[in-house]
PDB file of C-alpha atoms in Angstrom:
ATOM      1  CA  UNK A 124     125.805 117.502 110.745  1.00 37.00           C
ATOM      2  CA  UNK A 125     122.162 117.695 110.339  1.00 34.00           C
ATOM      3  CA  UNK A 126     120.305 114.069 109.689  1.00 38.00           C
ATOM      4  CA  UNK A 127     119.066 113.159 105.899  1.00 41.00           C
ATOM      5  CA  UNK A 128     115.953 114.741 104.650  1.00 40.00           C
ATOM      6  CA  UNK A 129     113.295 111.977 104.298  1.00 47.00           C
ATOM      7  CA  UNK A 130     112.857 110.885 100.932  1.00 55.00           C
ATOM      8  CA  UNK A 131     110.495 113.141  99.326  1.00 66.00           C
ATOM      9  CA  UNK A 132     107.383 112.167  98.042  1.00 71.00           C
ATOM     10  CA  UNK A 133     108.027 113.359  94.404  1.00 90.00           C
ATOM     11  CA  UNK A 134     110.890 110.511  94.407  1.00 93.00           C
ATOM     12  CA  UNK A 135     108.360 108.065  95.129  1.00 95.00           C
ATOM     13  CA  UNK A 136     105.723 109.919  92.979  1.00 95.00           C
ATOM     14  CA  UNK A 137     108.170 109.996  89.834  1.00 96.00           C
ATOM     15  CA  UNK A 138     109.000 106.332  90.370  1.00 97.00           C
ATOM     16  CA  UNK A 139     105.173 105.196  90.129  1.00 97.00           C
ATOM     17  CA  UNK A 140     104.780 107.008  87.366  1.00 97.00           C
ATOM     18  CA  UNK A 141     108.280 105.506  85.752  1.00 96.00           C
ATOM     19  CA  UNK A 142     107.330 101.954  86.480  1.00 97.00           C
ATOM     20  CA  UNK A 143     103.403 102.038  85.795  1.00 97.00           C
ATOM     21  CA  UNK A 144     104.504 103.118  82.538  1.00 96.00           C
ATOM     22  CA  UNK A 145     106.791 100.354  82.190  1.00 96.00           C
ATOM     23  CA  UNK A 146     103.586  97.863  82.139  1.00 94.00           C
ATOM     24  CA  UNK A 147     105.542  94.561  81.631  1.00 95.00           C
ATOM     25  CA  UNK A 148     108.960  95.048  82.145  1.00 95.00           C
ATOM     26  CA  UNK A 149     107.976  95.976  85.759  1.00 97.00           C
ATOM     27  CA  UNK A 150     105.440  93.590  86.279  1.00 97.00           C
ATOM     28  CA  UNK A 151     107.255  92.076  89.524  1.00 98.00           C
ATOM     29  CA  UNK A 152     108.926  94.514  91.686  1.00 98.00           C
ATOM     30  CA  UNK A 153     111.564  93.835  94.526  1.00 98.00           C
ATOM     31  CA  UNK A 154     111.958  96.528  97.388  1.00 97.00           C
ATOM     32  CA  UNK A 155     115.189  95.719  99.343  1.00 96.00           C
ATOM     33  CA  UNK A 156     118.254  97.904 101.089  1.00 94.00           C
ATOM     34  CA  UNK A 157     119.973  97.840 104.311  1.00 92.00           C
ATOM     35  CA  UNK A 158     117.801 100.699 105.596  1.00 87.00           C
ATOM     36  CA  UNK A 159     117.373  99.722 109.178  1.00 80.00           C
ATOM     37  CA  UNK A 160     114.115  99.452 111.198  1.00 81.00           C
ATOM     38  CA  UNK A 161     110.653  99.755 109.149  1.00 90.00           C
ATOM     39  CA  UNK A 162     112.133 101.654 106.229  1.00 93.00           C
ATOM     40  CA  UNK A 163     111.729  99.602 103.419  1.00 95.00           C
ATOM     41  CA  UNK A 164     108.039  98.514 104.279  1.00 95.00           C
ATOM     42  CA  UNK A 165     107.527 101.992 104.272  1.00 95.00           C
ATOM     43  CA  UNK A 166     109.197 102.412 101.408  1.00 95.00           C
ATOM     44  CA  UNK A 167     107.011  99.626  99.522  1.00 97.00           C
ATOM     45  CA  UNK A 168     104.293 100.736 100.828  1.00 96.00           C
ATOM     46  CA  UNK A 169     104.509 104.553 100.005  1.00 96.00           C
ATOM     47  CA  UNK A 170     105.701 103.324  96.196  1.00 97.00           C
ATOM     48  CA  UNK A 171     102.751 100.825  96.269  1.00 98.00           C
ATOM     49  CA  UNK A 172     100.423 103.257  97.225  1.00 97.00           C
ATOM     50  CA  UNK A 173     100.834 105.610  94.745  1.00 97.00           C
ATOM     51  CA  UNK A 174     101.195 102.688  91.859  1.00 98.00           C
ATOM     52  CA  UNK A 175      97.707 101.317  92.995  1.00 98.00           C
ATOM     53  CA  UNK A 176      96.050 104.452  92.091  1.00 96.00           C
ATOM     54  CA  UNK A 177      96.549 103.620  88.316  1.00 94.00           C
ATOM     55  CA  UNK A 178      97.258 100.071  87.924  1.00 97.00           C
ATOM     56  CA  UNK A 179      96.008  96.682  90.138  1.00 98.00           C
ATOM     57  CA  UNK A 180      98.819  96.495  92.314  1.00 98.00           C
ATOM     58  CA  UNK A 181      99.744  93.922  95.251  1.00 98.00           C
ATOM     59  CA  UNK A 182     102.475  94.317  97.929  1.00 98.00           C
ATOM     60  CA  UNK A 183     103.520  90.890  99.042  1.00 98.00           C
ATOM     61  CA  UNK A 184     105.206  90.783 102.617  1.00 96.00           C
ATOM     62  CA  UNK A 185     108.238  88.808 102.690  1.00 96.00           C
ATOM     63  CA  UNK A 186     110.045  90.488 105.531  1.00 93.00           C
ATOM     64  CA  UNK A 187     107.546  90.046 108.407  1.00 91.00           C
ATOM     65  CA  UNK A 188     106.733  93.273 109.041  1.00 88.00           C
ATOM     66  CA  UNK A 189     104.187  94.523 111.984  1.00 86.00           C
ATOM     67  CA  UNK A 190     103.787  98.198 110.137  1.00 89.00           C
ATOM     68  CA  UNK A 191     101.886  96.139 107.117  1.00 91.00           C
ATOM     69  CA  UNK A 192      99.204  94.532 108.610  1.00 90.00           C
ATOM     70  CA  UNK A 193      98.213  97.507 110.480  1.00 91.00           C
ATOM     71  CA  UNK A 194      97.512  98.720 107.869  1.00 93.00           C
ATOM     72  CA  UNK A 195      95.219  96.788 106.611  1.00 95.00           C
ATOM     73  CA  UNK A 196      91.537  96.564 106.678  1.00 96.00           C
ATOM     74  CA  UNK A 197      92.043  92.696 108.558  1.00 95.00           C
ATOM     75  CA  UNK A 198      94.777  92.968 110.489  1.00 94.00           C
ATOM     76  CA  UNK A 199      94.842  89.441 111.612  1.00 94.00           C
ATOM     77  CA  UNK A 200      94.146  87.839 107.727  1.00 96.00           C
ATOM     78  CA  UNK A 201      96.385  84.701 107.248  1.00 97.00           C
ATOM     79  CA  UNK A 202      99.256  84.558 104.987  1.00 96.00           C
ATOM     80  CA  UNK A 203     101.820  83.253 103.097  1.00 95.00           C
ATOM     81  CA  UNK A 204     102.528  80.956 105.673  1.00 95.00           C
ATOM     82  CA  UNK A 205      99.295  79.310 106.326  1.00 96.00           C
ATOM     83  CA  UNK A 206      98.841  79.256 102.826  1.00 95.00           C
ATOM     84  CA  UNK A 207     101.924  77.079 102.644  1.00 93.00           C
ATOM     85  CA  UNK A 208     100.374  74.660 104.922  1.00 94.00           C
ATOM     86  CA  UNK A 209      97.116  74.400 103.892  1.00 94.00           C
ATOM     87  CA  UNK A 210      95.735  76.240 106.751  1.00 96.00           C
ATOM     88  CA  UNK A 211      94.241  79.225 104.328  1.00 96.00           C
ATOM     89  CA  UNK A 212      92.914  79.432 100.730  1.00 95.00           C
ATOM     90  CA  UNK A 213      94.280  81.949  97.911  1.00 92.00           C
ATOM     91  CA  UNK A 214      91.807  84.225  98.109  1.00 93.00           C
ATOM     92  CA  UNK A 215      91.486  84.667 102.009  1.00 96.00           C
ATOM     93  CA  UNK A 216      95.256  85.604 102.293  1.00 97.00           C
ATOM     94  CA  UNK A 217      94.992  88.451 100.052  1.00 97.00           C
ATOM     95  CA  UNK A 218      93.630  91.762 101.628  1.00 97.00           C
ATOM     96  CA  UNK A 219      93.014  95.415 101.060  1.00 97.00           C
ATOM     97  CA  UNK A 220      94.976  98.521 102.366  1.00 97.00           C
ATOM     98  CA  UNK A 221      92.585 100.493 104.844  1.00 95.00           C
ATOM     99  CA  UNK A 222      94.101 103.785 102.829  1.00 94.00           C
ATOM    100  CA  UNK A 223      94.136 102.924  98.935  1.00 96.00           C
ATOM    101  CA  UNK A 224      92.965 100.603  96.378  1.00 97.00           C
ATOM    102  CA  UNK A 225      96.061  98.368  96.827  1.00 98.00           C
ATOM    103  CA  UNK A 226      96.027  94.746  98.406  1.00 98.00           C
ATOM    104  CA  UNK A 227      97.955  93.220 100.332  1.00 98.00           C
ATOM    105  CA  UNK A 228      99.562  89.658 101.327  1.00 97.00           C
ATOM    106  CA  UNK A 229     101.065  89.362 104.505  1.00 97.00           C
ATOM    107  CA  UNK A 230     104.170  86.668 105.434  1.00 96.00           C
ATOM    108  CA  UNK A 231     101.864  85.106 107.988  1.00 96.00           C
ATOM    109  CA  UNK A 232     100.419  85.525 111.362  1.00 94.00           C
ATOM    110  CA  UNK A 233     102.922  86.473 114.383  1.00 91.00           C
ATOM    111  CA  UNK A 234     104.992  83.420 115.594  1.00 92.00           C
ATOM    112  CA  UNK A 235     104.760  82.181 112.329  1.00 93.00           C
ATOM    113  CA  UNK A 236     107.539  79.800 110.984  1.00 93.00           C
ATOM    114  CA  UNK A 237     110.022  81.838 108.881  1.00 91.00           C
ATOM    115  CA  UNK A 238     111.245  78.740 106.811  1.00 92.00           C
ATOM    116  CA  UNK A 239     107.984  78.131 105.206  1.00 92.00           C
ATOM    117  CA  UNK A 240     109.123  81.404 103.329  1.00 92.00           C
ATOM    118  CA  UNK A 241     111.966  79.356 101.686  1.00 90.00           C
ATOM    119  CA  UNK A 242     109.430  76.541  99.815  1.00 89.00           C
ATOM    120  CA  UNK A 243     109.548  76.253  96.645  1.00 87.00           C
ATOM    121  CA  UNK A 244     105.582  76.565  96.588  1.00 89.00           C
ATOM    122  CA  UNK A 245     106.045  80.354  97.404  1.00 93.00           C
ATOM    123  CA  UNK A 246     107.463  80.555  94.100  1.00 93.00           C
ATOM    124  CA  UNK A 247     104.041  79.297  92.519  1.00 93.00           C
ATOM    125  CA  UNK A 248     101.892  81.823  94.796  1.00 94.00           C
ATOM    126  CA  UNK A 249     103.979  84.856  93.372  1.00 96.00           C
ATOM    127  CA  UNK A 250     103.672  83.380  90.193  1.00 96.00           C
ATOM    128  CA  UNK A 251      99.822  83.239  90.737  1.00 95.00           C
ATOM    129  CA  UNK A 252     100.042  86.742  91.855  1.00 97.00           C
ATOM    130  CA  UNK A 253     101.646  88.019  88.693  1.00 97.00           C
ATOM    131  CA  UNK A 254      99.026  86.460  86.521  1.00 97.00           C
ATOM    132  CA  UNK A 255      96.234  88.646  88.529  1.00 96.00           C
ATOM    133  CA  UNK A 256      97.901  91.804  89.185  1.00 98.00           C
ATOM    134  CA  UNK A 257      99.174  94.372  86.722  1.00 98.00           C
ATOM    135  CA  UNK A 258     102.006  94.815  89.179  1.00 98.00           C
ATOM    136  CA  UNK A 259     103.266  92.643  92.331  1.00 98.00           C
ATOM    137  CA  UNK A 260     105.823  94.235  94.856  1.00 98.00           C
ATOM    138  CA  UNK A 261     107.753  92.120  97.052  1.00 98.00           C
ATOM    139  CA  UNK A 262     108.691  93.629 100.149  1.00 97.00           C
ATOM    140  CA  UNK A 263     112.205  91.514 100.781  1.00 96.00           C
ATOM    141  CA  UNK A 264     113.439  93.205 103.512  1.00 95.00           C
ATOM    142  CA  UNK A 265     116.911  93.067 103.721  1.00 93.00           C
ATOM    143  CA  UNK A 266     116.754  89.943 101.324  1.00 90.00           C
ATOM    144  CA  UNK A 267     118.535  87.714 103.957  1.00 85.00           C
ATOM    145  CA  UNK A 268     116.833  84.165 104.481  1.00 86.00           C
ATOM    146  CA  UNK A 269     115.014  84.544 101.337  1.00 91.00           C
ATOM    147  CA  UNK A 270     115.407  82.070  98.145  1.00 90.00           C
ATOM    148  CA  UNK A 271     117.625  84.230  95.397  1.00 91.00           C
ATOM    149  CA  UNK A 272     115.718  83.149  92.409  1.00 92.00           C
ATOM    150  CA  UNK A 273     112.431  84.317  93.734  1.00 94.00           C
ATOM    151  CA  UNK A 274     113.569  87.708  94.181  1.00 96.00           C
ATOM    152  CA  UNK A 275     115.255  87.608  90.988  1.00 96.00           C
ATOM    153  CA  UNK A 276     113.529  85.622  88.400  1.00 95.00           C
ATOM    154  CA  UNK A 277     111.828  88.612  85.754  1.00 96.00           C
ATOM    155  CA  UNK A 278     112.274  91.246  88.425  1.00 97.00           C
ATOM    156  CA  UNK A 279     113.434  94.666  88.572  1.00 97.00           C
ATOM    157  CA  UNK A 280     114.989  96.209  92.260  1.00 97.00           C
ATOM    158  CA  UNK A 281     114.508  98.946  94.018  1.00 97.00           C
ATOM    159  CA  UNK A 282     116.645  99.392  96.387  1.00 96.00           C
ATOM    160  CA  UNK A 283     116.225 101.568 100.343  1.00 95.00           C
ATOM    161  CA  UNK A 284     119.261 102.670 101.352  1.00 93.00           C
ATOM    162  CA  UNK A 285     121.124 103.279 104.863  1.00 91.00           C
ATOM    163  CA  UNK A 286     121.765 106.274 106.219  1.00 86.00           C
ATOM    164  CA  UNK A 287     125.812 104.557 105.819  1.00 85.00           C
ATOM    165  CA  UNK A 288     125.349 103.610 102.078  1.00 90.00           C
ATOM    166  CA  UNK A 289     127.841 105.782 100.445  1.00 92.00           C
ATOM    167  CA  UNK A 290     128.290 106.167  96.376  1.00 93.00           C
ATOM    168  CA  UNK A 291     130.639 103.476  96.310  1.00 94.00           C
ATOM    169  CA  UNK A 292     128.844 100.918  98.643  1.00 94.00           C
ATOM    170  CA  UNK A 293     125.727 102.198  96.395  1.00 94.00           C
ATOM    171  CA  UNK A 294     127.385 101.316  92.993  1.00 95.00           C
ATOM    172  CA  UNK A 295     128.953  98.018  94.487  1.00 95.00           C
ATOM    173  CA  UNK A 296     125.416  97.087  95.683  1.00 94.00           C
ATOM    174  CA  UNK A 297     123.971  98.063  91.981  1.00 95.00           C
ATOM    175  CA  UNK A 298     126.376  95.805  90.582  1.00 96.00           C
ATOM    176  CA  UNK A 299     126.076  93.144  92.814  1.00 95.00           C
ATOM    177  CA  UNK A 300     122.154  92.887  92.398  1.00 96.00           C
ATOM    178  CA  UNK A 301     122.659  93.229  88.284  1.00 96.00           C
ATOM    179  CA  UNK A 302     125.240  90.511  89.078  1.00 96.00           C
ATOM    180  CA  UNK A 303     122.343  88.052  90.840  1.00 94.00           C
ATOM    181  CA  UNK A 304     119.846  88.467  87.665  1.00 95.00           C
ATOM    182  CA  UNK A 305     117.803  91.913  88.356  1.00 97.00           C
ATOM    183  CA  UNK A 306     116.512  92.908  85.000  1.00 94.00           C
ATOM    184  CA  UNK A 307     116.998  96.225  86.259  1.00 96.00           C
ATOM    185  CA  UNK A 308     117.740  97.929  89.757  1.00 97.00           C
ATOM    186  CA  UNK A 309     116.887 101.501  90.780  1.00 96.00           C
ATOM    187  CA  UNK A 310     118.593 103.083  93.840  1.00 95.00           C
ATOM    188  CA  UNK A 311     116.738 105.129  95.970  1.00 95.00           C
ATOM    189  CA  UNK A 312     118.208 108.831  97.401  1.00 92.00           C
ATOM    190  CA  UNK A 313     116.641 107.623 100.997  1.00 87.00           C
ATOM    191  CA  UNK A 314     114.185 105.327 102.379  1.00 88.00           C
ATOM    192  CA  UNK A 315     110.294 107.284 102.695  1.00 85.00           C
ATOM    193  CA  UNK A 316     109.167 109.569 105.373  1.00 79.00           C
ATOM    194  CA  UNK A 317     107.330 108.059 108.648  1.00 74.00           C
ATOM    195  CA  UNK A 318     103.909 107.733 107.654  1.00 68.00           C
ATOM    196  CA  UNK A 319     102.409 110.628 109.937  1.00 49.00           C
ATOM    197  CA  UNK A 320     104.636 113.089 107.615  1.00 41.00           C
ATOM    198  CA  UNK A 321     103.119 111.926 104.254  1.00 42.00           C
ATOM    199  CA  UNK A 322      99.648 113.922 102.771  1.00 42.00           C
ATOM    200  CA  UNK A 323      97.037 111.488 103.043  1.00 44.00           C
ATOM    201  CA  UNK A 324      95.936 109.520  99.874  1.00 44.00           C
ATOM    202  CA  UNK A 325      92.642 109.384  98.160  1.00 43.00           C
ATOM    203  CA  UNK A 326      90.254 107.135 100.539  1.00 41.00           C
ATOM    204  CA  UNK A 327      88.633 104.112  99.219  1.00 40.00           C
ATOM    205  CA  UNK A 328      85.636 103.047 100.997  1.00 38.00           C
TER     206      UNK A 328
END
């Protein structure tokens, strides 16, 4: 059988549009699945993309992910985890996407230690976020080793799937994350294209 078609870009398109509309009620945003590899960031990152062109958007980088900060304009900019301890103010953690008006937060700088991403503080730096941003995504990864409330608490999902995610392991999953306390949860047909395939975005100098 011939492998999925990647997601395609009006999916992510129509979802921008769907949420950006939704002002409030998707002021924090949770990416998850059990897409494998660097789907989901991709994922986040293609939805955050196109959200940032209409709204001030952040994607906040929970899972760790390599793909993210090369993408932005300072790589090596500290994160969530030297914020946690002390080691970098609010402000210098936060930077921009080298291809869009979005920002960005990264988890922290490689070799970083993964439990500072279960403090409680985190909770009050996404909560900071939210009272900047019109929207904050929060790129969970596969949501292991990640405090449930944070991803939770006034959210909506959307979820990545697997190539293996069937409909019933789909509608098990949707119930299962209305279950935890997602004010709402949209699945996704497929994770996003590799970058290389998508039409470039509007530049930002």
């Amino acid at each position: 059988p011939l492998p999925d078609a990647p997601a395609s870009p009006d999916e992510i398109e129509r979802l921008a549009d769907e949420l950006c509309k939704a002002g409030e009620a998707a002021h924090k945003i949770t990416v998850l699945g059990t897409a494998g590899g660097e789907s989901i960031t991709l994922t986040a990152l293609a939805l955050a993309r196109r959200m940032a062109r209409d709204a001030r958007v952040v994607l906040v980088d929970l899972a760790a992910s390599a793909t993210l900060s090369a993408m932005s304009v300072d790589p090596a900019a500290p994160g969530i985890a030297e914020l946690m301890q002390g080691e970098a103010s609010f402000s210098q953690v936060i930077t921009r996407d080298s291809a869009s008006r979005l920002q960005l937060v990264f988890a922290g700088r490689p070799g970083f230690d993964h439990n500072l991403l279960q403090s409680p503080r985190l909770t009050l730096a996404i909560d900071a976020l939210l009272r900047v941003y019109d929207h904050v995504l929060l790129d969970a990864g596969l949501g292991s080793d990640l405090p449930a409330e944070l991803l939770t608490a006034s959210a909506r999902a959307v979820v990545v799937p697997g190539a293996e995610m069937d409909e019933d392991a789909r509608k098990v999953m949707y119930d299962q994350l209305r279950a935890v306390g997602f004010a709402e949860v949209t699945m996704l047909n497929e994770p996003a294209p590799p970058l290389e395939a998508r039409e470039p975005g509007p530049q930002v100098a």
